[in-house]
Amino acid sequence: MNSIITGAFGFSGRYLTQSISDEVICVSRSKKNKTNIDNDNNYLVDCDLLNKTAANNLIKQYQPKTIYHLAGSFTQNFEEDYNSNVITTKNILDAVMQFSPKSRILLIGSAAEYGLIKFEDCPIKENAQLRPYNSYGLTKIYQKFLMDYYVNQYSLDIVMARPFNIYGKGASPLLFIGNLYKQISSYKSGDISRISLGNLENKRDYIFIEDAIKHYITIMKYGTSGEIYNVASGKATLTKDLLKTILDEEGLDLSIIDSNSRPIQANDSSVIFADISKLQRLYSDR
């Protein structure tokens, strides 16, 4: 029994590889900067999933029981995000269909698919209208449609997690949390004297990375093929409150923070949080 994890050196991938007891095939376009993922059950494999032949060879060689497809990008450059989030997914699904049709696949969507959320939409359910306002959210919707197509047309066994705001060390610096941790590191090293952040008055659904990973594994084990599951805390947390928590953990306080509490923009929402009842049923029904 083995599992393939694509994007194994990414933020979520590094945590996931430490949480799976089965043999794990850790896949990345490059093994450079690999840290904290290799143990006796892990094998490191270079594979450019944009290369259809390489994807075919990967699946044909290992014929995995499960595939956690975490590889992707959040650049807001449409071409790059389309390739990373959509083409890699299609190549994997085509390879599974041809060489390992019994493999079970977990795809990782994003709350960015929901896009323009109004307060009255919350808590937001998985069947809510998708209204993306950035290219990343759009590419994740394309990924969702790929799941629908391959489940309905070819009976592949695919489930999708749709995470909200994941926090923890190692997050992308393009996101609020990753940017915060990056600046904390720079502050502690003396490279900067203040930490500059944007609006701290909005409320978002934040979930700790280790909790998100636990839910990914549960969705893989118990989720219904073709279904999407919100991965979130199910509550709205004031961004400033989460900031205080992280600063406390780092031995810092708000006195070093400069924030820009700009007015809420047309494509921004003051409050966003998820309905997680569908996810919770995976635990209660076991």
Coordinates of C-alpha atoms in Angstrom, one line a residue:
M1 CA 0.0 0.0 0.0
N2 CA 1.5 3.3 -1.0
S3 CA 0.5 6.9 -1.3
I4 CA 1.8 9.6 -3.7
I5 CA 2.0 13.2 -2.4
T6 CA 2.5 15.8 -5.1
G7 CA 3.9 19.1 -4.0
A8 CA 5.6 17.2 -1.1
F9 CA 8.0 20.1 -0.4
G10 CA 5.3 22.7 -0.1
F11 CA 3.7 24.1 3.0
S12 CA 1.0 21.5 3.3
G13 CA 3.0 18.7 1.8
R14 CA 5.7 18.8 4.5
Y15 CA 3.1 18.4 7.2
L16 CA 1.2 15.7 5.4
T17 CA 4.2 13.5 4.8
Q18 CA 4.8 13.4 8.5
S19 CA 1.2 12.4 9.2
I20 CA 0.9 9.3 6.9
S21 CA 2.2 6.0 8.2
D22 CA 2.0 4.2 4.9
E23 CA 4.8 4.2 2.4
V24 CA 4.9 7.6 0.8
I25 CA 6.1 8.6 -2.6
C26 CA 7.1 12.3 -2.3
V27 CA 6.8 14.0 -5.7
S28 CA 8.2 17.4 -6.6
R29 CA 9.7 19.0 -9.7
S30 CA 12.9 19.3 -7.7
K31 CA 14.3 17.7 -4.6
K32 CA 16.3 20.8 -3.7
N33 CA 15.6 22.3 -0.2
K34 CA 14.0 19.1 1.0
T35 CA 13.6 19.3 4.8
N36 CA 11.9 17.3 7.4
I37 CA 10.1 14.9 5.1
D38 CA 12.3 11.9 4.5
N39 CA 12.0 8.9 6.9
D40 CA 12.1 5.2 6.4
N41 CA 8.7 5.1 4.6
N42 CA 9.3 8.0 2.2
Y43 CA 10.8 7.9 -1.3
L44 CA 11.7 11.1 -3.1
V45 CA 10.9 11.4 -6.8
D46 CA 11.5 14.2 -9.2
C47 CA 8.6 14.5 -11.6
D48 CA 7.4 17.5 -13.7
L49 CA 3.7 16.9 -13.7
L50 CA 3.3 19.4 -16.6
N51 CA 5.0 16.7 -18.7
K52 CA 2.3 14.2 -19.6
T53 CA 4.8 11.4 -20.3
A54 CA 6.4 11.9 -16.9
A55 CA 3.1 11.8 -15.2
N56 CA 2.2 8.6 -17.0
N57 CA 5.4 7.0 -16.0
L58 CA 5.0 8.0 -12.3
I59 CA 1.5 6.5 -12.0
K60 CA 2.4 3.4 -14.1
Q61 CA 5.5 2.7 -12.0
Y62 CA 3.9 3.1 -8.5
Q63 CA 0.2 2.4 -9.1
P64 CA -0.6 4.1 -5.8
K65 CA -3.5 3.3 -3.5
T66 CA -4.0 7.0 -2.8
I67 CA -2.8 10.2 -4.4
Y68 CA -2.8 13.5 -2.5
H69 CA -2.5 16.1 -5.2
L70 CA -1.1 19.1 -3.3
A71 CA 1.0 20.5 -6.1
G72 CA -0.1 23.9 -7.3
S73 CA 0.6 27.6 -7.3
F74 CA -0.8 30.8 -6.0
T75 CA 0.9 33.5 -8.1
Q76 CA -2.1 35.4 -9.5
N77 CA -0.5 35.0 -12.9
F78 CA -3.2 33.2 -14.8
E79 CA -0.9 31.2 -17.1
E80 CA 1.3 29.9 -14.3
D81 CA -1.6 29.1 -12.0
Y82 CA -3.5 27.4 -14.8
N83 CA -0.6 25.2 -15.6
S84 CA 0.2 24.3 -12.0
N85 CA -3.4 23.9 -10.8
V86 CA -5.2 22.6 -13.9
I87 CA -2.8 21.0 -16.4
T88 CA -1.0 19.0 -13.7
T89 CA -4.4 17.7 -12.4
K90 CA -5.5 16.7 -15.9
N91 CA -2.2 14.9 -16.5
I92 CA -2.6 13.0 -13.2
L93 CA -6.2 12.0 -13.9
D94 CA -5.4 10.9 -17.4
A95 CA -2.5 8.8 -16.1
V96 CA -4.7 7.2 -13.4
M97 CA -7.5 6.4 -15.9
Q98 CA -5.0 4.6 -18.1
F99 CA -2.6 2.9 -15.6
S100 CA -4.2 2.8 -12.1
P101 CA -8.0 3.3 -12.3
K102 CA -8.5 2.1 -8.7
S103 CA -6.4 4.8 -7.2
R104 CA -8.2 7.2 -4.9
I105 CA -7.4 10.9 -5.4
L106 CA -7.7 13.9 -3.2
L107 CA -7.7 17.3 -4.9
I108 CA -7.2 20.5 -3.0
G109 CA -9.5 23.3 -3.9
S110 CA -9.7 26.7 -2.2
A111 CA -12.2 29.0 -0.6
A112 CA -11.1 31.5 -3.3
E113 CA -13.6 29.6 -5.5
Y114 CA -16.4 31.2 -3.6
G115 CA -15.0 34.6 -4.3
L116 CA -17.4 37.4 -3.6
I117 CA -19.1 36.4 -0.4
K118 CA -21.6 38.5 1.4
F119 CA -22.3 38.3 5.2
E120 CA -25.7 36.8 4.6
D121 CA -24.1 34.0 2.6
C122 CA -22.3 32.8 5.8
P123 CA -21.8 30.2 6.9
I124 CA -21.0 29.3 3.3
K125 CA -21.9 25.8 2.1
E126 CA -20.1 23.7 -0.5
N127 CA -23.0 24.2 -3.0
A128 CA -22.8 28.0 -2.8
Q129 CA -22.5 29.9 -6.1
L130 CA -18.9 30.2 -7.2
R131 CA -18.0 33.8 -8.0
P132 CA -14.2 34.1 -8.2
Y133 CA -12.6 37.5 -8.3
N134 CA -9.0 36.4 -9.0
S135 CA -7.3 34.0 -11.4
Y136 CA -6.3 31.6 -8.6
G137 CA -9.9 31.0 -7.6
L138 CA -10.8 30.6 -11.3
T139 CA -8.2 27.9 -11.9
K140 CA -9.3 26.0 -8.8
I141 CA -12.9 26.0 -10.2
Y142 CA -11.5 24.5 -13.4
Q143 CA -9.9 21.8 -11.2
K144 CA -13.3 21.2 -9.6
F145 CA -14.8 20.7 -13.0
L146 CA -12.1 18.2 -13.9
M147 CA -13.2 16.2 -10.9
D148 CA -16.8 16.3 -11.9
Y149 CA -15.9 15.2 -15.5
Y150 CA -13.6 12.3 -14.6
V151 CA -16.0 11.0 -11.9
N152 CA -19.0 11.2 -14.1
Q153 CA -17.5 10.1 -17.4
Y154 CA -14.8 7.6 -16.2
S155 CA -15.9 6.7 -12.7
L156 CA -12.6 7.7 -11.2
D157 CA -12.5 7.8 -7.4
I158 CA -11.9 11.5 -6.6
V159 CA -12.7 13.7 -3.6
M160 CA -11.9 17.4 -3.0
A161 CA -11.0 19.4 0.1
R162 CA -11.8 23.1 -0.1
P163 CA -9.7 24.8 2.6
F164 CA -10.2 28.3 4.0
N165 CA -7.4 30.3 5.6
I166 CA -4.7 27.9 6.8
Y167 CA -2.1 29.2 9.2
G168 CA 1.2 28.0 10.4
K169 CA 4.9 28.5 9.8
G170 CA 5.9 27.9 6.2
A171 CA 2.8 29.4 4.6
S172 CA 3.3 31.3 1.3
P173 CA 4.5 34.9 1.9
L174 CA 1.9 35.9 -0.7
L175 CA -0.7 35.2 2.0
F176 CA -1.3 37.2 5.2
I177 CA 0.0 34.5 7.5
G178 CA 3.1 33.7 5.5
N179 CA 3.9 37.4 5.1
L180 CA 3.5 37.8 8.9
Y181 CA 5.9 35.0 9.7
K182 CA 8.4 36.2 7.2
Q183 CA 8.4 39.7 8.7
I184 CA 8.6 38.3 12.3
S185 CA 11.8 36.4 11.2
S186 CA 13.2 39.6 9.6
Y187 CA 12.3 41.6 12.8
K188 CA 14.0 39.1 15.1
S189 CA 17.1 39.1 12.9
G190 CA 17.2 42.9 13.0
D191 CA 16.6 43.4 9.3
I192 CA 13.5 45.4 9.9
S193 CA 12.4 47.6 12.9
R194 CA 8.6 47.4 12.3
I195 CA 6.1 44.9 10.9
S196 CA 3.8 46.3 8.3
L197 CA 0.4 44.7 7.6
G198 CA -2.8 45.5 5.9
N199 CA -6.4 45.5 7.3
L200 CA -6.7 43.7 10.6
E201 CA -10.4 44.4 11.2
N202 CA -11.8 41.8 8.9
K203 CA -13.0 38.4 10.1
R204 CA -11.9 35.2 8.4
D205 CA -12.2 31.5 9.0
Y206 CA -8.7 30.4 10.1
I207 CA -7.6 26.8 10.6
F208 CA -4.3 25.5 11.9
I209 CA -2.2 23.6 9.4
E210 CA -2.1 20.4 11.5
D211 CA -5.9 20.4 11.8
A212 CA -6.3 20.9 8.1
I213 CA -4.0 18.0 7.4
K214 CA -6.0 15.8 9.7
H215 CA -9.1 16.7 7.8
Y216 CA -7.4 16.0 4.4
I217 CA -6.6 12.4 5.6
T218 CA -10.2 12.0 6.9
I219 CA -11.7 13.2 3.6
M220 CA -9.4 10.8 1.7
K221 CA -10.5 7.9 3.9
Y222 CA -14.2 8.5 4.3
G223 CA -15.3 11.2 1.8
T224 CA -17.8 10.3 -1.0
S225 CA -16.4 10.2 -4.5
G226 CA -17.2 13.4 -6.4
E227 CA -18.0 15.4 -3.3
I228 CA -16.4 18.6 -1.9
Y229 CA -15.7 19.2 1.7
N230 CA -15.0 22.6 3.3
V231 CA -11.9 22.4 5.5
A232 CA -12.2 25.2 8.1
S233 CA -12.9 26.0 11.7
G234 CA -16.5 27.0 11.1
K235 CA -16.1 30.3 12.9
A236 CA -15.0 33.8 12.1
T237 CA -11.9 35.1 13.8
L238 CA -10.9 38.7 13.9
T239 CA -7.6 39.0 12.1
K240 CA -6.2 41.2 14.8
D241 CA -7.0 38.5 17.4
L242 CA -5.1 35.8 15.4
L243 CA -2.2 38.3 15.1
K244 CA -2.1 38.7 18.8
T245 CA -2.0 35.0 19.3
I246 CA 0.9 34.5 16.9
L247 CA 2.8 37.5 18.4
D248 CA 2.3 36.0 21.9
E249 CA 3.7 32.7 20.7
E250 CA 6.7 34.6 19.3
G251 CA 7.3 36.7 22.4
L252 CA 6.2 39.9 20.7
D253 CA 3.3 42.4 21.0
L254 CA 1.3 44.8 18.9
S255 CA 3.5 47.7 19.6
I256 CA 5.8 46.7 16.7
I257 CA 2.9 46.5 14.2
D258 CA 1.9 49.1 11.6
S259 CA -1.4 48.3 10.0
N260 CA -3.4 49.9 7.1
S261 CA -7.0 49.7 8.0
R262 CA -8.3 50.7 4.6
P263 CA -12.0 50.7 3.8
I264 CA -13.5 47.4 2.7
Q265 CA -13.1 47.0 -1.0
A266 CA -15.7 45.9 -3.5
N267 CA -14.1 42.5 -3.8
D268 CA -13.4 42.1 -0.1
S269 CA -15.8 40.9 2.6
S270 CA -15.7 42.0 6.3
V271 CA -16.8 38.5 7.5
I272 CA -16.2 35.1 5.9
F273 CA -16.7 31.7 7.6
A274 CA -17.6 28.2 6.4
D275 CA -20.3 25.7 7.1
I276 CA -18.4 22.6 8.1
S277 CA -21.3 20.3 8.9
K278 CA -20.5 18.1 5.9
L279 CA -17.0 17.6 7.1
Q280 CA -18.2 16.9 10.6
R281 CA -20.5 14.1 9.4
L282 CA -17.4 12.2 8.2
Y283 CA -16.4 12.0 11.9
S284 CA -19.8 11.4 13.4
D285 CA -20.9 8.8 10.9
R286 CA -17.8 6.6 11.5

